[in-house]
PDB file of C-alpha atoms and ligand atoms in Angstrom:
ATOM      1  CA  MET A   1      64.600  67.591 -48.307  1.00  0.00           C
ATOM      2  CA  MET A   2      67.871  67.868 -50.229  1.00  0.00           C
ATOM      3  CA  ASN A   3      67.453  69.099 -53.745  1.00  0.00           C
ATOM      4  CA  ASP A   4      70.732  70.887 -54.345  1.00  0.00           C
ATOM      5  CA  LEU A   5      73.213  69.965 -56.987  1.00  0.00           C
ATOM      6  CA  PHE A   6      76.013  68.015 -55.411  1.00  0.00           C
ATOM      7  CA  ASP A   7      79.479  66.866 -56.376  1.00  0.00           C
ATOM      8  CA  SER A   8      80.222  63.243 -55.762  1.00  0.00           C
ATOM      9  CA  VAL A   9      83.828  62.095 -55.365  1.00  0.00           C
ATOM     10  CA  ASP A  10      84.337  61.863 -59.089  1.00  0.00           C
ATOM     11  CA  GLY A  11      81.923  64.642 -59.999  1.00  0.00           C
ATOM     12  CA  GLU A  12      79.100  62.305 -60.977  1.00  0.00           C
ATOM     13  CA  GLY A  13      75.468  62.968 -60.443  1.00  0.00           C
ATOM     14  CA  TRP A  14      72.840  65.374 -59.171  1.00  0.00           C
ATOM     15  CA  SER A  15      70.069  65.099 -56.669  1.00  0.00           C
ATOM     16  CA  GLU A  16      66.348  65.483 -57.197  1.00  0.00           C
ATOM     17  CA  PRO A  17      63.454  66.019 -54.795  1.00  0.00           C
ATOM     18  CA  VAL A  18      60.880  63.251 -54.529  1.00  0.00           C
ATOM     19  CA  GLY A  19      59.414  63.633 -51.047  1.00  0.00           C
ATOM     20  CA  ASP A  20      60.304  64.101 -47.394  1.00  0.00           C
ATOM     21  CA  GLY A  21      62.811  61.502 -46.282  1.00  0.00           C
ATOM     22  CA  VAL A  22      63.771  60.568 -49.860  1.00  0.00           C
ATOM     23  CA  VAL A  23      66.994  61.654 -51.542  1.00  0.00           C
ATOM     24  CA  VAL A  24      67.552  60.581 -55.152  1.00  0.00           C
ATOM     25  CA  LEU A  25      71.218  60.652 -56.102  1.00  0.00           C
ATOM     26  CA  ARG A  26      71.053  60.429 -59.854  1.00  0.00           C
ATOM     27  CA  ARG A  27      73.939  58.454 -61.440  1.00  0.00           C
ATOM     28  CA  PHE A  28      75.781  58.318 -58.085  1.00  0.00           C
ATOM     29  CA  ALA A  29      76.813  54.692 -58.826  1.00  0.00           C
ATOM     30  CA  SER A  30      77.513  55.032 -62.571  1.00  0.00           C
ATOM     31  CA  SER A  31      81.279  54.811 -62.471  1.00  0.00           C
ATOM     32  CA  ALA A  32      81.207  52.041 -59.882  1.00  0.00           C
ATOM     33  CA  SER A  33      78.644  49.999 -61.831  1.00  0.00           C
ATOM     34  CA  PRO A  34      81.014  47.585 -63.650  1.00  0.00           C
ATOM     35  CA  ALA A  35      82.652  46.656 -60.341  1.00  0.00           C
ATOM     36  CA  LEU A  36      79.249  46.379 -58.671  1.00  0.00           C
ATOM     37  CA  MET A  37      78.032  43.994 -61.374  1.00  0.00           C
ATOM     38  CA  ALA A  38      81.205  41.900 -61.083  1.00  0.00           C
ATOM     39  CA  ALA A  39      80.489  41.597 -57.362  1.00  0.00           C
ATOM     40  CA  VAL A  40      76.896  40.604 -58.084  1.00  0.00           C
ATOM     41  CA  ALA A  41      78.189  37.777 -60.315  1.00  0.00           C
ATOM     42  CA  ASP A  42      80.475  36.612 -57.467  1.00  0.00           C
ATOM     43  CA  ILE A  43      77.578  36.645 -55.016  1.00  0.00           C
ATOM     44  CA  ALA A  44      75.344  34.734 -57.413  1.00  0.00           C
ATOM     45  CA  ALA A  45      78.041  32.102 -57.921  1.00  0.00           C
ATOM     46  CA  GLN A  46      77.865  31.368 -54.161  1.00  0.00           C
ATOM     47  CA  ALA A  47      74.191  32.068 -53.507  1.00  0.00           C
ATOM     48  CA  PRO A  48      72.236  31.606 -56.766  1.00  0.00           C
ATOM     49  CA  PHE A  49      69.354  33.842 -57.768  1.00  0.00           C
ATOM     50  CA  ARG A  50      66.064  32.205 -56.950  1.00  0.00           C
ATOM     51  CA  HIS A  51      62.359  33.021 -57.000  1.00  0.00           C
ATOM     52  CA  MET A  52      61.266  33.010 -53.369  1.00  0.00           C
ATOM     53  CA  VAL A  53      57.748  32.052 -52.414  1.00  0.00           C
ATOM     54  CA  THR A  54      55.605  34.381 -50.308  1.00  0.00           C
ATOM     55  CA  PRO A  55      53.715  33.121 -47.248  1.00  0.00           C
ATOM     56  CA  GLY A  56      50.615  33.242 -49.478  1.00  0.00           C
ATOM     57  CA  GLY A  57      52.191  30.714 -51.853  1.00  0.00           C
ATOM     58  CA  HIS A  58      53.013  33.072 -54.731  1.00  0.00           C
ATOM     59  CA  SER A  59      56.386  32.878 -56.444  1.00  0.00           C
ATOM     60  CA  MET A  60      57.995  36.322 -56.660  1.00  0.00           C
ATOM     61  CA  SER A  61      58.674  37.501 -60.214  1.00  0.00           C
ATOM     62  CA  ALA A  62      61.971  39.175 -59.269  1.00  0.00           C
ATOM     63  CA  ALA A  63      64.786  36.688 -58.668  1.00  0.00           C
ATOM     64  CA  MET A  64      66.717  37.362 -55.451  1.00  0.00           C
ATOM     65  CA  THR A  65      69.916  36.665 -53.624  1.00  0.00           C
ATOM     66  CA  CYS A  66      71.647  38.326 -50.693  1.00  0.00           C
ATOM     67  CA  ALA A  67      75.023  39.310 -49.296  1.00  0.00           C
ATOM     68  CA  GLY A  68      76.063  40.306 -45.809  1.00  0.00           C
ATOM     69  CA  SER A  69      75.738  38.768 -42.370  1.00  0.00           C
ATOM     70  CA  LEU A  70      71.956  38.685 -42.791  1.00  0.00           C
ATOM     71  CA  GLY A  71      69.767  37.925 -45.795  1.00  0.00           C
ATOM     72  CA  TRP A  72      66.066  38.401 -46.344  1.00  0.00           C
ATOM     73  CA  VAL A  73      63.989  35.302 -47.009  1.00  0.00           C
ATOM     74  CA  THR A  74      60.342  34.463 -47.514  1.00  0.00           C
ATOM     75  CA  ASP A  75      58.678  31.071 -47.437  1.00  0.00           C
ATOM     76  CA  ALA A  76      55.545  29.456 -46.040  1.00  0.00           C
ATOM     77  CA  ARG A  77      56.678  30.446 -42.516  1.00  0.00           C
ATOM     78  CA  GLY A  78      56.786  34.155 -43.294  1.00  0.00           C
ATOM     79  CA  TYR A  79      59.261  36.968 -44.020  1.00  0.00           C
ATOM     80  CA  ARG A  80      62.477  37.303 -42.023  1.00  0.00           C
ATOM     81  CA  TYR A  81      66.215  37.883 -42.056  1.00  0.00           C
ATOM     82  CA  GLN A  82      68.541  34.984 -41.391  1.00  0.00           C
ATOM     83  CA  SER A  83      72.292  34.338 -41.482  1.00  0.00           C
ATOM     84  CA  CYS A  84      72.097  31.261 -43.747  1.00  0.00           C
ATOM     85  CA  ASP A  85      70.907  30.829 -47.286  1.00  0.00           C
ATOM     86  CA  PRO A  86      68.086  28.282 -47.033  1.00  0.00           C
ATOM     87  CA  GLN A  87      68.935  26.959 -50.505  1.00  0.00           C
ATOM     88  CA  THR A  88      72.574  26.109 -49.797  1.00  0.00           C
ATOM     89  CA  GLY A  89      72.576  25.874 -45.991  1.00  0.00           C
ATOM     90  CA  ARG A  90      75.675  28.089 -45.942  1.00  0.00           C
ATOM     91  CA  ALA A  91      76.183  31.624 -44.681  1.00  0.00           C
ATOM     92  CA  TRP A  92      75.286  34.308 -47.235  1.00  0.00           C
ATOM     93  CA  PRO A  93      78.312  35.628 -49.177  1.00  0.00           C
ATOM     94  CA  ALA A  94      80.107  38.458 -47.368  1.00  0.00           C
ATOM     95  CA  MET A  95      79.105  42.021 -48.184  1.00  0.00           C
ATOM     96  CA  PRO A  96      81.643  43.235 -50.759  1.00  0.00           C
ATOM     97  CA  PRO A  97      83.616  46.200 -49.353  1.00  0.00           C
ATOM     98  CA  LYS A  98      82.671  48.241 -52.441  1.00  0.00           C
ATOM     99  CA  PHE A  99      78.999  47.710 -51.655  1.00  0.00           C
ATOM    100  CA  PHE A 100      79.391  48.786 -48.072  1.00  0.00           C
ATOM    101  CA  ALA A 101      81.405  51.901 -48.949  1.00  0.00           C
ATOM    102  CA  LEU A 102      78.982  53.041 -51.642  1.00  0.00           C
ATOM    103  CA  ALA A 103      75.956  52.582 -49.382  1.00  0.00           C
ATOM    104  CA  GLN A 104      77.642  54.408 -46.534  1.00  0.00           C
ATOM    105  CA  GLN A 105      78.657  57.338 -48.786  1.00  0.00           C
ATOM    106  CA  ALA A 106      75.161  57.657 -50.214  1.00  0.00           C
ATOM    107  CA  ALA A 107      73.574  57.528 -46.766  1.00  0.00           C
ATOM    108  CA  GLU A 108      75.964  60.171 -45.505  1.00  0.00           C
ATOM    109  CA  ARG A 109      75.112  62.415 -48.457  1.00  0.00           C
ATOM    110  CA  ALA A 110      71.467  62.093 -47.491  1.00  0.00           C
ATOM    111  CA  GLY A 111      72.098  62.992 -43.839  1.00  0.00           C
ATOM    112  CA  PHE A 112      72.599  59.531 -42.316  1.00  0.00           C
ATOM    113  CA  PRO A 113      76.294  59.392 -41.342  1.00  0.00           C
ATOM    114  CA  GLY A 114      77.667  56.138 -39.978  1.00  0.00           C
ATOM    115  CA  PHE A 115      75.206  53.812 -41.800  1.00  0.00           C
ATOM    116  CA  GLU A 116      76.478  50.258 -41.358  1.00  0.00           C
ATOM    117  CA  PRO A 117      74.362  47.940 -43.515  1.00  0.00           C
ATOM    118  CA  ASP A 118      74.493  44.254 -42.546  1.00  0.00           C
ATOM    119  CA  ALA A 119      72.277  43.041 -45.382  1.00  0.00           C
ATOM    120  CA  CYS A 120      72.240  43.606 -49.133  1.00  0.00           C
ATOM    121  CA  LEU A 121      69.222  42.211 -50.959  1.00  0.00           C
ATOM    122  CA  VAL A 122      69.892  41.798 -54.694  1.00  0.00           C
ATOM    123  CA  ASN A 123      66.804  41.777 -56.927  1.00  0.00           C
ATOM    124  CA  ARG A 124      67.007  40.768 -60.579  1.00  0.00           C
ATOM    125  CA  TYR A 125      64.151  41.699 -62.895  1.00  0.00           C
ATOM    126  CA  ARG A 126      63.651  40.370 -66.383  1.00  0.00           C
ATOM    127  CA  PRO A 127      60.993  41.792 -68.706  1.00  0.00           C
ATOM    128  CA  GLY A 128      57.584  41.064 -67.227  1.00  0.00           C
ATOM    129  CA  ALA A 129      58.844  41.041 -63.602  1.00  0.00           C
ATOM    130  CA  LYS A 130      57.463  43.543 -61.093  1.00  0.00           C
ATOM    131  CA  MET A 131      57.152  44.148 -57.368  1.00  0.00           C
ATOM    132  CA  GLY A 132      53.788  45.113 -55.968  1.00  0.00           C
ATOM    133  CA  LEU A 133      53.281  47.822 -53.354  1.00  0.00           C
ATOM    134  CA  HIS A 134      54.666  46.774 -49.969  1.00  0.00           C
ATOM    135  CA  GLN A 135      56.375  48.127 -46.866  1.00  0.00           C
ATOM    136  CA  ASP A 136      59.850  47.079 -45.707  1.00  0.00           C
ATOM    137  CA  LYS A 137      59.315  46.338 -42.044  1.00  0.00           C
ATOM    138  CA  ASP A 138      61.294  43.207 -41.260  1.00  0.00           C
ATOM    139  CA  GLU A 139      64.273  45.258 -40.032  1.00  0.00           C
ATOM    140  CA  ARG A 140      64.802  45.918 -36.346  1.00  0.00           C
ATOM    141  CA  ASP A 141      65.414  49.672 -36.307  1.00  0.00           C
ATOM    142  CA  PHE A 142      63.353  51.947 -38.550  1.00  0.00           C
ATOM    143  CA  SER A 143      65.526  54.939 -37.663  1.00  0.00           C
ATOM    144  CA  GLN A 144      68.082  53.395 -40.040  1.00  0.00           C
ATOM    145  CA  PRO A 145      67.647  54.283 -43.715  1.00  0.00           C
ATOM    146  CA  ILE A 146      67.495  51.942 -46.712  1.00  0.00           C
ATOM    147  CA  VAL A 147      69.802  52.674 -49.646  1.00  0.00           C
ATOM    148  CA  SER A 148      68.815  51.387 -53.082  1.00  0.00           C
ATOM    149  CA  VAL A 149      71.028  51.178 -56.186  1.00  0.00           C
ATOM    150  CA  SER A 150      69.523  50.639 -59.647  1.00  0.00           C
ATOM    151  CA  LEU A 151      71.580  48.943 -62.368  1.00  0.00           C
ATOM    152  CA  GLY A 152      70.729  48.196 -65.965  1.00  0.00           C
ATOM    153  CA  LEU A 153      67.350  48.736 -67.586  1.00  0.00           C
ATOM    154  CA  PRO A 154      65.161  51.588 -66.330  1.00  0.00           C
ATOM    155  CA  ILE A 155      61.923  50.901 -64.459  1.00  0.00           C
ATOM    156  CA  VAL A 156      58.971  52.906 -63.142  1.00  0.00           C
ATOM    157  CA  PHE A 157      59.206  53.053 -59.370  1.00  0.00           C
ATOM    158  CA  GLN A 158      56.059  53.724 -57.321  1.00  0.00           C
ATOM    159  CA  PHE A 159      56.405  55.669 -54.121  1.00  0.00           C
ATOM    160  CA  GLY A 160      53.275  55.748 -51.971  1.00  0.00           C
ATOM    161  CA  GLY A 161      52.392  56.817 -48.448  1.00  0.00           C
ATOM    162  CA  LEU A 162      51.850  55.086 -45.142  1.00  0.00           C
ATOM    163  CA  ARG A 163      48.625  53.462 -46.309  1.00  0.00           C
ATOM    164  CA  ARG A 164      48.432  51.092 -49.234  1.00  0.00           C
ATOM    165  CA  SER A 165      45.524  53.166 -50.538  1.00  0.00           C
ATOM    166  CA  ASP A 166      47.628  56.375 -50.765  1.00  0.00           C
ATOM    167  CA  ARG A 167      48.088  57.172 -54.449  1.00  0.00           C
ATOM    168  CA  PRO A 168      51.743  56.532 -55.350  1.00  0.00           C
ATOM    169  CA  GLN A 169      54.018  58.945 -57.194  1.00  0.00           C
ATOM    170  CA  ARG A 170      55.871  57.511 -60.161  1.00  0.00           C
ATOM    171  CA  VAL A 171      59.615  57.997 -60.519  1.00  0.00           C
ATOM    172  CA  ILE A 172      61.775  56.464 -63.233  1.00  0.00           C
ATOM    173  CA  LEU A 173      64.896  54.827 -61.806  1.00  0.00           C
ATOM    174  CA  GLU A 174      67.764  54.437 -64.237  1.00  0.00           C
ATOM    175  CA  HIS A 175      71.190  52.863 -64.321  1.00  0.00           C
ATOM    176  CA  GLY A 176      73.435  54.244 -61.589  1.00  0.00           C
ATOM    177  CA  ASP A 177      70.689  55.963 -59.628  1.00  0.00           C
ATOM    178  CA  VAL A 178      70.908  55.664 -55.855  1.00  0.00           C
ATOM    179  CA  VAL A 179      68.026  56.474 -53.543  1.00  0.00           C
ATOM    180  CA  VAL A 180      68.191  56.897 -49.783  1.00  0.00           C
ATOM    181  CA  TRP A 181      64.902  56.281 -47.917  1.00  0.00           C
ATOM    182  CA  GLY A 182      64.900  57.371 -44.316  1.00  0.00           C
ATOM    183  CA  GLY A 183      63.081  59.299 -41.663  1.00  0.00           C
ATOM    184  CA  VAL A 184      59.404  59.779 -42.456  1.00  0.00           C
ATOM    185  CA  ALA A 185      59.684  57.849 -45.741  1.00  0.00           C
ATOM    186  CA  ARG A 186      61.109  54.704 -44.192  1.00  0.00           C
ATOM    187  CA  LEU A 187      57.793  52.849 -43.856  1.00  0.00           C
ATOM    188  CA  ASN A 188      56.121  54.155 -46.995  1.00  0.00           C
ATOM    189  CA  TYR A 189      54.538  51.723 -49.447  1.00  0.00           C
ATOM    190  CA  HIS A 190      56.583  51.271 -52.578  1.00  0.00           C
ATOM    191  CA  GLY A 191      57.001  48.955 -55.548  1.00  0.00           C
ATOM    192  CA  VAL A 192      58.002  48.827 -59.213  1.00  0.00           C
ATOM    193  CA  LEU A 193      55.871  48.418 -62.335  1.00  0.00           C
ATOM    194  CA  THR A 194      56.477  45.635 -64.845  1.00  0.00           C
ATOM    195  CA  LEU A 195      59.930  45.831 -66.471  1.00  0.00           C
ATOM    196  CA  LYS A 196      59.809  46.550 -70.179  1.00  0.00           C
ATOM    197  CA  ALA A 197      62.074  44.663 -72.558  1.00  0.00           C
ATOM    198  CA  GLY A 198      65.291  46.374 -73.573  1.00  0.00           C
ATOM    199  CA  HIS A 199      69.020  45.924 -73.748  1.00  0.00           C
ATOM    200  CA  HIS A 200      71.605  47.523 -71.493  1.00  0.00           C
ATOM    201  CA  PRO A 201      75.333  47.330 -72.310  1.00  0.00           C
ATOM    202  CA  LEU A 202      76.244  46.195 -68.791  1.00  0.00           C
ATOM    203  CA  THR A 203      73.288  44.066 -67.744  1.00  0.00           C
ATOM    204  CA  ASP A 204      71.812  42.788 -70.990  1.00  0.00           C
ATOM    205  CA  GLU A 205      68.055  42.225 -70.660  1.00  0.00           C
ATOM    206  CA  PHE A 206      67.988  42.688 -66.897  1.00  0.00           C
ATOM    207  CA  ARG A 207      67.493  45.276 -64.246  1.00  0.00           C
ATOM    208  CA  TYR A 208      69.235  44.737 -60.921  1.00  0.00           C
ATOM    209  CA  ASN A 209      68.466  46.491 -57.691  1.00  0.00           C
ATOM    210  CA  LEU A 210      70.647  46.408 -54.619  1.00  0.00           C
ATOM    211  CA  THR A 211      69.023  47.401 -51.352  1.00  0.00           C
ATOM    212  CA  PHE A 212      71.201  47.994 -48.324  1.00  0.00           C
ATOM    213  CA  ARG A 213      69.656  47.575 -44.908  1.00  0.00           C
ATOM    214  CA  LYS A 214      70.653  47.465 -41.307  1.00  0.00           C
ATOM    215  CA  ALA A 215      68.469  44.499 -40.481  1.00  0.00           C
ATOM    216  CA  GLY A 216      69.825  43.255 -37.157  1.00  0.00           C
TER     217      GLY A 216
HETATM  218  C1  MD3 B   1      60.991  53.126 -49.949  1.00  0.00           C
HETATM  219  N1  MD3 B   1      62.929  46.867 -54.133  1.00  0.00           N
HETATM  220  O1  MD3 B   1      63.733  45.064 -52.314  1.00  0.00           O
HETATM  221  S1  MD3 B   1      64.084  49.778 -54.412  1.00  0.00           S
HETATM  222  C2  MD3 B   1      62.762  45.780 -52.001  1.00  0.00           C
HETATM  223  O2  MD3 B   1      63.486  48.278 -57.246  1.00  0.00           O
HETATM  224  C3  MD3 B   1      62.266  46.775 -52.985  1.00  0.00           C
HETATM  225  O3  MD3 B   1      63.855  46.299 -56.482  1.00  0.00           O
HETATM  226  C4  MD3 B   1      62.492  47.700 -55.213  1.00  0.00           C
HETATM  227  O4  MD3 B   1      61.300  47.425 -52.720  1.00  0.00           O
HETATM  228  C5  MD3 B   1      63.348  47.420 -56.397  1.00  0.00           C
HETATM  229  O5  MD3 B   1      62.206  45.767 -50.901  1.00  0.00           O
HETATM  230  C6  MD3 B   1      62.512  49.135 -54.872  1.00  0.00           C
HETATM  231  C7  MD3 B   1      63.592  51.237 -53.619  1.00  0.00           C
HETATM  232  C8  MD3 B   1      63.099  51.152 -52.211  1.00  0.00           C
HETATM  233  C9  MD3 B   1      63.593  50.199 -51.345  1.00  0.00           C
HETATM  234  C10 MD3 B   1      63.190  50.208 -50.027  1.00  0.00           C
HETATM  235  C11 MD3 B   1      62.322  51.198 -49.547  1.00  0.00           C
HETATM  236  C12 MD3 B   1      62.242  52.108 -51.762  1.00  0.00           C
HETATM  237  C13 MD3 B   1      61.846  52.140 -50.416  1.00  0.00           C
HETATM  238  C14 MD3 B   1      61.923  51.260 -48.190  1.00  0.00           C
HETATM  239  C15 MD3 B   1      61.092  52.247 -47.751  1.00  0.00           C
HETATM  240  C16 MD3 B   1      60.605  53.183 -48.635  1.00  0.00           C
HETATM  241 FE1   FE B   2      60.838  47.223 -50.593  1.00  0.00          FE
END
């Protein structure tokens, strides 16, 4: 576990212990955040945010879109990654170079050099939205980490174990926080509690989360 102070390129941030295989890089993305949000707006102009429907027929409360050569989708047929946006029939927008570089730097800091994400899932939460406990297991290679970037309003993140019944730890994720989930934490259950109303200077009433994956 890494729990040392660190110096990012521009001297931003510190790291905190959460559990084995988890490295929290507090404020690692703060200075990049305006550019990241501009890129999110570009992505959403090509692949609009939408509420996907789970195989069980429930509409997800977080709105989603994707960038990269693969995007995650759910519908009546199940969960999967695919190269086209089912809503537009076109390829997902390309992964912005800034996204790729940030994810690779964060992964390297956490001990995963050479991370090459091919998918970025963008989640947008408005007050009342949440994500229940789940595992991320639609990717091909679980030896690859997942990097998450939180932007805008804070939320309570729940980090559980390998069984849904394992009592989760609660961690607040705030604007600019980056978390790298790898190794023994890669298949842990996780989710976020209901977003509380607020206002953030960059994102207004929303929280955005970017998750970088090597899916294919
Ligand atoms: C721990 N998103 O998109 S990010 C998801 O805040 C997702 O939007 C949440 O869970 C969000 O799948 C949580 C943190 C996260 C992402 C992936 C993980 C934690 C993880 C994969 C394994 C273990
Ligand atoms: Fe997840």
